Amino acid sequence: MPIPIDTRAAADLSPRLDEALTLVVYEFDGLDGDRQYRNAFARVLKPDPLQRVPMLGTDQRDLFAPVVRKLVSATVPPRGHLLDLGGGDGQTFALLADRFPERTRVSVLEPNAGYAEDYLRYLRTQAHLDAGSVMVTGFDRVDACEPPPPPDGSVDLVLAVHMLYFLADPRAALVRMARFLKPGGALCVVVADETHGYTGRSLGAFLDCGGAAPSGVRPATVAERESLVAGALPDLLAAALPGAEFEFDSDRQPSRLYGHTLADVIALSGIAELAGVEGTDKFGAAADLLRRTPEAVDLRIEDDGPRKGMWSVAQPQYLAVLRRADL
């Protein structure tokens, strides 16, 4: 059974939390936001040398990848079209690649040029797939980028996996994503439950201690985003896209974030909204959250399973699938 850390146990851990915060500040001080994000996210992607799990930092992909693989088979025909929004370096896509049929065209939008290059490099190793547009930009600028995005009504499957945090207006973004879909196509959105998850509570702790919200993020953005992926999206689309019909399913999955050390856990606070905050004060807020209210994020030490000995915090996620039903 995992070993829970309550407020009393966290008080005993206070010197270790201080030391962990010092290590994180030394690592991240002076880095721009993009480099801070890459350093933090590298902890999620860390491979397990014993090959017990695909990666050590989270079990989120373990939960959503099987669902998405089935969705690929159901929605993407031979010579179909995938649009991967915020696709990162292609590691998530690699879990799905063998499920795509021959000559599937894969278009990618990724604001980090290095990640986009890594994704394209991996895509070229997949002989059964064709590279489509590779757009190095944020989704908020998708209609002004070069090369241009796919035309509306041309995509069989749109993936938006853990990228909505970086968009100032999730309502407008999700409507724009739905416009890409062919009749019969699907949009798959994966996003953390920030109301209850560690990264969202870290953001709240940062704002409560006087920190400034990330650029472009409104205080209501988190609640609005979660309302949409939990069930409000169809009503939004009915008003925004009259004539189009959609089917919608949403599932909340009890995923977690894992770290070898408390420093890893503190650094992982910066992989969602806090990625847009410069400096290191955000990590101090996350350390205080772990110290004062560890129960709120279910801080614990894993005592069995493939991640035995690791620290972990709750990071539940929503997996929402929108299917365009009109033919």
Short mmCIF file of N, CA and C in Angstrom, two decimals, residues 43-144:
data_model
loop_
_atom_site.label_atom_id
_atom_site.label_comp_id
_atom_site.label_asym_id
_atom_site.label_seq_id
_atom_site.Cartn_x
_atom_site.Cartn_y
_atom_site.Cartn_z
N ARG A 43 11.29 15.25 -16.80
CA ARG A 43 11.05 14.34 -15.69
C ARG A 43 9.86 13.42 -15.96
N VAL A 44 8.88 13.94 -16.70
CA VAL A 44 7.75 13.10 -17.10
C VAL A 44 8.21 12.02 -18.08
N LEU A 45 9.07 12.39 -19.00
CA LEU A 45 9.48 11.50 -20.08
C LEU A 45 10.60 10.54 -19.67
N LYS A 46 11.10 10.64 -18.46
CA LYS A 46 12.25 9.85 -18.04
C LYS A 46 11.97 8.35 -18.21
N PRO A 47 12.81 7.64 -18.94
CA PRO A 47 12.57 6.20 -19.15
C PRO A 47 12.92 5.40 -17.90
N ASP A 48 12.32 4.26 -17.77
CA ASP A 48 12.61 3.35 -16.68
C ASP A 48 13.72 2.40 -17.12
N PRO A 49 14.89 2.44 -16.49
CA PRO A 49 15.99 1.58 -16.94
C PRO A 49 15.68 0.09 -16.82
N LEU A 50 14.72 -0.28 -15.96
CA LEU A 50 14.33 -1.68 -15.82
C LEU A 50 13.17 -2.07 -16.72
N GLN A 51 12.69 -1.10 -17.50
CA GLN A 51 11.62 -1.33 -18.48
C GLN A 51 10.35 -1.90 -17.83
N ARG A 52 10.06 -1.43 -16.61
CA ARG A 52 8.83 -1.85 -15.95
C ARG A 52 7.62 -1.08 -16.47
N VAL A 53 7.84 0.18 -16.81
CA VAL A 53 6.80 1.05 -17.35
C VAL A 53 7.40 1.84 -18.50
N PRO A 54 6.57 2.34 -19.44
CA PRO A 54 7.13 3.08 -20.58
C PRO A 54 7.92 4.31 -20.15
N MET A 55 7.46 5.00 -19.11
CA MET A 55 8.21 6.14 -18.58
C MET A 55 7.83 6.30 -17.12
N LEU A 56 8.71 6.92 -16.36
CA LEU A 56 8.53 6.93 -14.91
C LEU A 56 7.69 8.09 -14.40
N GLY A 57 7.58 9.16 -15.15
CA GLY A 57 7.02 10.39 -14.60
C GLY A 57 5.52 10.45 -14.45
N THR A 58 4.76 9.62 -15.15
CA THR A 58 3.31 9.67 -15.05
C THR A 58 2.71 8.36 -15.57
N ASP A 59 1.49 8.09 -15.15
CA ASP A 59 0.75 6.97 -15.73
C ASP A 59 -0.37 7.47 -16.64
N GLN A 60 -0.34 8.76 -17.00
CA GLN A 60 -1.42 9.32 -17.81
C GLN A 60 -1.53 8.63 -19.17
N ARG A 61 -0.41 8.41 -19.82
CA ARG A 61 -0.46 7.76 -21.13
C ARG A 61 -0.94 6.31 -21.02
N ASP A 62 -0.58 5.66 -19.91
CA ASP A 62 -1.05 4.29 -19.71
C ASP A 62 -2.58 4.23 -19.76
N LEU A 63 -3.24 5.29 -19.30
CA LEU A 63 -4.69 5.31 -19.23
C LEU A 63 -5.34 5.76 -20.53
N PHE A 64 -4.77 6.78 -21.19
CA PHE A 64 -5.47 7.28 -22.38
C PHE A 64 -5.03 6.61 -23.67
N ALA A 65 -3.81 6.09 -23.76
CA ALA A 65 -3.32 5.54 -25.02
C ALA A 65 -4.18 4.39 -25.54
N PRO A 66 -4.59 3.42 -24.71
CA PRO A 66 -5.43 2.34 -25.25
C PRO A 66 -6.75 2.84 -25.83
N VAL A 67 -7.34 3.86 -25.21
CA VAL A 67 -8.60 4.42 -25.71
C VAL A 67 -8.36 5.10 -27.06
N VAL A 68 -7.27 5.84 -27.17
CA VAL A 68 -7.00 6.55 -28.41
C VAL A 68 -6.66 5.56 -29.54
N ARG A 69 -5.98 4.48 -29.22
CA ARG A 69 -5.67 3.48 -30.24
C ARG A 69 -6.96 2.91 -30.85
N LYS A 70 -7.95 2.64 -30.00
CA LYS A 70 -9.24 2.17 -30.52
C LYS A 70 -9.92 3.24 -31.35
N LEU A 71 -9.79 4.49 -30.94
CA LEU A 71 -10.39 5.59 -31.68
C LEU A 71 -9.75 5.73 -33.06
N VAL A 72 -8.45 5.54 -33.15
CA VAL A 72 -7.76 5.58 -34.44
C VAL A 72 -8.36 4.55 -35.39
N SER A 73 -8.51 3.32 -34.90
CA SER A 73 -9.05 2.25 -35.74
C SER A 73 -10.47 2.56 -36.20
N ALA A 74 -11.23 3.25 -35.37
CA ALA A 74 -12.63 3.51 -35.68
C ALA A 74 -12.83 4.71 -36.60
N THR A 75 -11.85 5.62 -36.67
CA THR A 75 -12.10 6.89 -37.37
C THR A 75 -11.18 7.17 -38.54
N VAL A 76 -10.00 6.56 -38.59
CA VAL A 76 -9.02 6.93 -39.62
C VAL A 76 -8.95 5.86 -40.69
N PRO A 77 -9.36 6.16 -41.92
CA PRO A 77 -9.30 5.17 -43.01
C PRO A 77 -7.92 5.20 -43.68
N PRO A 78 -7.61 4.24 -44.55
CA PRO A 78 -6.40 4.36 -45.36
C PRO A 78 -6.39 5.69 -46.10
N ARG A 79 -5.22 6.31 -46.15
CA ARG A 79 -5.04 7.63 -46.74
C ARG A 79 -5.84 8.70 -46.00
N GLY A 80 -6.11 8.46 -44.73
CA GLY A 80 -6.78 9.45 -43.91
C GLY A 80 -5.82 10.53 -43.44
N HIS A 81 -6.31 11.39 -42.55
CA HIS A 81 -5.54 12.56 -42.15
C HIS A 81 -5.65 12.74 -40.64
N LEU A 82 -4.50 12.79 -39.95
CA LEU A 82 -4.40 13.09 -38.53
C LEU A 82 -3.82 14.48 -38.36
N LEU A 83 -4.38 15.26 -37.44
CA LEU A 83 -3.82 16.55 -37.04
C LEU A 83 -3.49 16.46 -35.55
N ASP A 84 -2.22 16.54 -35.22
CA ASP A 84 -1.74 16.41 -33.84
C ASP A 84 -1.37 17.79 -33.33
N LEU A 85 -2.17 18.33 -32.43
CA LEU A 85 -1.99 19.69 -31.93
C LEU A 85 -1.17 19.67 -30.64
N GLY A 86 -0.07 20.43 -30.62
CA GLY A 86 0.82 20.40 -29.47
C GLY A 86 1.45 19.03 -29.32
N GLY A 87 1.89 18.47 -30.44
CA GLY A 87 2.35 17.08 -30.48
C GLY A 87 3.67 16.81 -29.80
N GLY A 88 4.35 17.85 -29.32
CA GLY A 88 5.62 17.65 -28.63
C GLY A 88 6.66 17.03 -29.54
N ASP A 89 7.45 16.12 -29.00
CA ASP A 89 8.53 15.51 -29.77
C ASP A 89 8.11 14.21 -30.45
N GLY A 90 6.83 13.86 -30.36
CA GLY A 90 6.33 12.67 -31.04
C GLY A 90 6.29 11.43 -30.18
N GLN A 91 6.67 11.52 -28.89
CA GLN A 91 6.69 10.32 -28.06
C GLN A 91 5.28 9.78 -27.80
N THR A 92 4.32 10.67 -27.65
CA THR A 92 2.94 10.20 -27.49
C THR A 92 2.44 9.57 -28.78
N PHE A 93 2.70 10.23 -29.89
CA PHE A 93 2.29 9.68 -31.18
C PHE A 93 2.90 8.31 -31.42
N ALA A 94 4.13 8.11 -30.94
CA ALA A 94 4.81 6.83 -31.15
C ALA A 94 4.04 5.67 -30.52
N LEU A 95 3.26 5.93 -29.47
CA LEU A 95 2.46 4.88 -28.86
C LEU A 95 1.27 4.48 -29.72
N LEU A 96 0.96 5.31 -30.71
CA LEU A 96 -0.23 5.10 -31.54
C LEU A 96 0.12 4.77 -32.98
N ALA A 97 1.36 5.02 -33.38
CA ALA A 97 1.72 5.05 -34.80
C ALA A 97 1.37 3.77 -35.54
N ASP A 98 1.60 2.61 -34.91
CA ASP A 98 1.37 1.35 -35.63
C ASP A 98 -0.11 1.08 -35.88
N ARG A 99 -1.01 1.82 -35.21
CA ARG A 99 -2.43 1.61 -35.40
C ARG A 99 -2.97 2.37 -36.62
N PHE A 100 -2.23 3.36 -37.10
CA PHE A 100 -2.70 4.13 -38.25
C PHE A 100 -2.55 3.33 -39.54
N PRO A 101 -3.55 3.38 -40.42
CA PRO A 101 -3.48 2.60 -41.65
C PRO A 101 -2.51 3.20 -42.67
N GLU A 102 -2.28 2.45 -43.73
CA GLU A 102 -1.33 2.85 -44.77
C GLU A 102 -1.66 4.23 -45.32
N ARG A 103 -0.58 5.00 -45.50
CA ARG A 103 -0.61 6.30 -46.14
C ARG A 103 -1.43 7.34 -45.39
N THR A 104 -1.59 7.11 -44.09
CA THR A 104 -2.17 8.18 -43.28
C THR A 104 -1.26 9.40 -43.32
N ARG A 105 -1.85 10.56 -43.57
CA ARG A 105 -1.09 11.81 -43.57
C ARG A 105 -1.13 12.41 -42.16
N VAL A 106 0.03 12.74 -41.64
CA VAL A 106 0.15 13.24 -40.27
C VAL A 106 0.61 14.69 -40.31
N SER A 107 -0.26 15.60 -39.90
CA SER A 107 0.09 17.02 -39.78
C SER A 107 0.28 17.34 -38.30
N VAL A 108 1.24 18.20 -38.01
CA VAL A 108 1.64 18.48 -36.63
C VAL A 108 1.70 19.98 -36.40
N LEU A 109 1.15 20.42 -35.28
CA LEU A 109 1.35 21.79 -34.82
C LEU A 109 2.05 21.73 -33.48
N GLU A 110 3.21 22.37 -33.39
CA GLU A 110 4.02 22.33 -32.17
C GLU A 110 4.84 23.63 -32.09
N PRO A 111 4.64 24.43 -31.04
CA PRO A 111 5.33 25.73 -30.99
C PRO A 111 6.83 25.63 -30.73
N ASN A 112 7.31 24.52 -30.19
CA ASN A 112 8.73 24.38 -29.91
C ASN A 112 9.42 23.77 -31.12
N ALA A 113 10.32 24.54 -31.74
CA ALA A 113 10.96 24.09 -32.98
C ALA A 113 11.75 22.80 -32.79
N GLY A 114 12.43 22.67 -31.64
CA GLY A 114 13.19 21.45 -31.39
C GLY A 114 12.31 20.23 -31.29
N TYR A 115 11.19 20.36 -30.59
CA TYR A 115 10.24 19.26 -30.51
C TYR A 115 9.69 18.92 -31.89
N ALA A 116 9.35 19.95 -32.67
CA ALA A 116 8.79 19.71 -34.00
C ALA A 116 9.77 18.95 -34.88
N GLU A 117 11.05 19.28 -34.78
CA GLU A 117 12.07 18.57 -35.55
C GLU A 117 12.17 17.11 -35.11
N ASP A 118 12.12 16.88 -33.80
CA ASP A 118 12.17 15.51 -33.28
C ASP A 118 10.97 14.70 -33.77
N TYR A 119 9.79 15.32 -33.77
CA TYR A 119 8.57 14.66 -34.21
C TYR A 119 8.69 14.27 -35.69
N LEU A 120 9.14 15.21 -36.51
CA LEU A 120 9.27 14.94 -37.93
C LEU A 120 10.31 13.86 -38.19
N ARG A 121 11.39 13.87 -37.41
CA ARG A 121 12.43 12.85 -37.55
C ARG A 121 11.85 11.46 -37.25
N TYR A 122 11.04 11.37 -36.20
CA TYR A 122 10.42 10.09 -35.90
C TYR A 122 9.43 9.69 -36.99
N LEU A 123 8.65 10.64 -37.46
CA LEU A 123 7.65 10.34 -38.48
C LEU A 123 8.29 9.75 -39.74
N ARG A 124 9.47 10.20 -40.05
CA ARG A 124 10.17 9.70 -41.24
C ARG A 124 10.63 8.26 -41.09
N THR A 125 10.65 7.75 -39.86
CA THR A 125 11.01 6.34 -39.66
C THR A 125 9.81 5.41 -39.87
N GLN A 126 8.62 5.96 -40.02
CA GLN A 126 7.40 5.17 -40.16
C GLN A 126 7.02 5.08 -41.64
N ALA A 127 7.41 4.00 -42.29
CA ALA A 127 7.28 3.90 -43.74
C ALA A 127 5.83 3.91 -44.20
N HIS A 128 4.91 3.54 -43.33
CA HIS A 128 3.51 3.46 -43.76
C HIS A 128 2.78 4.80 -43.65
N LEU A 129 3.47 5.83 -43.14
CA LEU A 129 2.84 7.13 -42.91
C LEU A 129 3.46 8.20 -43.80
N ASP A 130 2.69 9.25 -44.07
CA ASP A 130 3.16 10.38 -44.86
C ASP A 130 3.14 11.64 -44.00
N ALA A 131 4.17 12.46 -44.13
CA ALA A 131 4.22 13.73 -43.41
C ALA A 131 3.33 14.75 -44.11
N GLY A 132 2.50 15.41 -43.33
CA GLY A 132 1.69 16.51 -43.83
C GLY A 132 2.33 17.83 -43.46
N SER A 133 1.54 18.80 -43.08
CA SER A 133 2.07 20.10 -42.67
C SER A 133 2.71 20.00 -41.29
N VAL A 134 3.84 20.66 -41.11
CA VAL A 134 4.47 20.80 -39.81
C VAL A 134 4.49 22.28 -39.49
N MET A 135 3.63 22.68 -38.55
CA MET A 135 3.43 24.10 -38.23
C MET A 135 4.08 24.41 -36.90
N VAL A 136 5.13 25.22 -36.93
CA VAL A 136 5.86 25.57 -35.71
C VAL A 136 5.28 26.87 -35.18
N THR A 137 4.21 26.74 -34.42
CA THR A 137 3.50 27.90 -33.88
C THR A 137 2.56 27.43 -32.79
N GLY A 138 2.03 28.37 -32.02
CA GLY A 138 1.01 28.05 -31.05
C GLY A 138 -0.36 27.98 -31.71
N PHE A 139 -1.29 27.28 -31.09
CA PHE A 139 -2.60 27.09 -31.71
C PHE A 139 -3.34 28.41 -31.85
N ASP A 140 -3.09 29.36 -30.97
CA ASP A 140 -3.76 30.65 -31.08
C ASP A 140 -3.43 31.37 -32.39
N ARG A 141 -2.35 30.96 -33.05
CA ARG A 141 -1.94 31.60 -34.31
C ARG A 141 -2.03 30.64 -35.50
N VAL A 142 -2.84 29.59 -35.34
CA VAL A 142 -2.88 28.54 -36.36
C VAL A 142 -3.34 29.07 -37.72
N ASP A 143 -4.22 30.03 -37.75
CA ASP A 143 -4.75 30.50 -39.03
C ASP A 143 -3.85 31.53 -39.69
N ALA A 144 -2.76 31.89 -39.05
CA ALA A 144 -1.83 32.85 -39.66
C ALA A 144 -0.46 32.23 -39.91
#
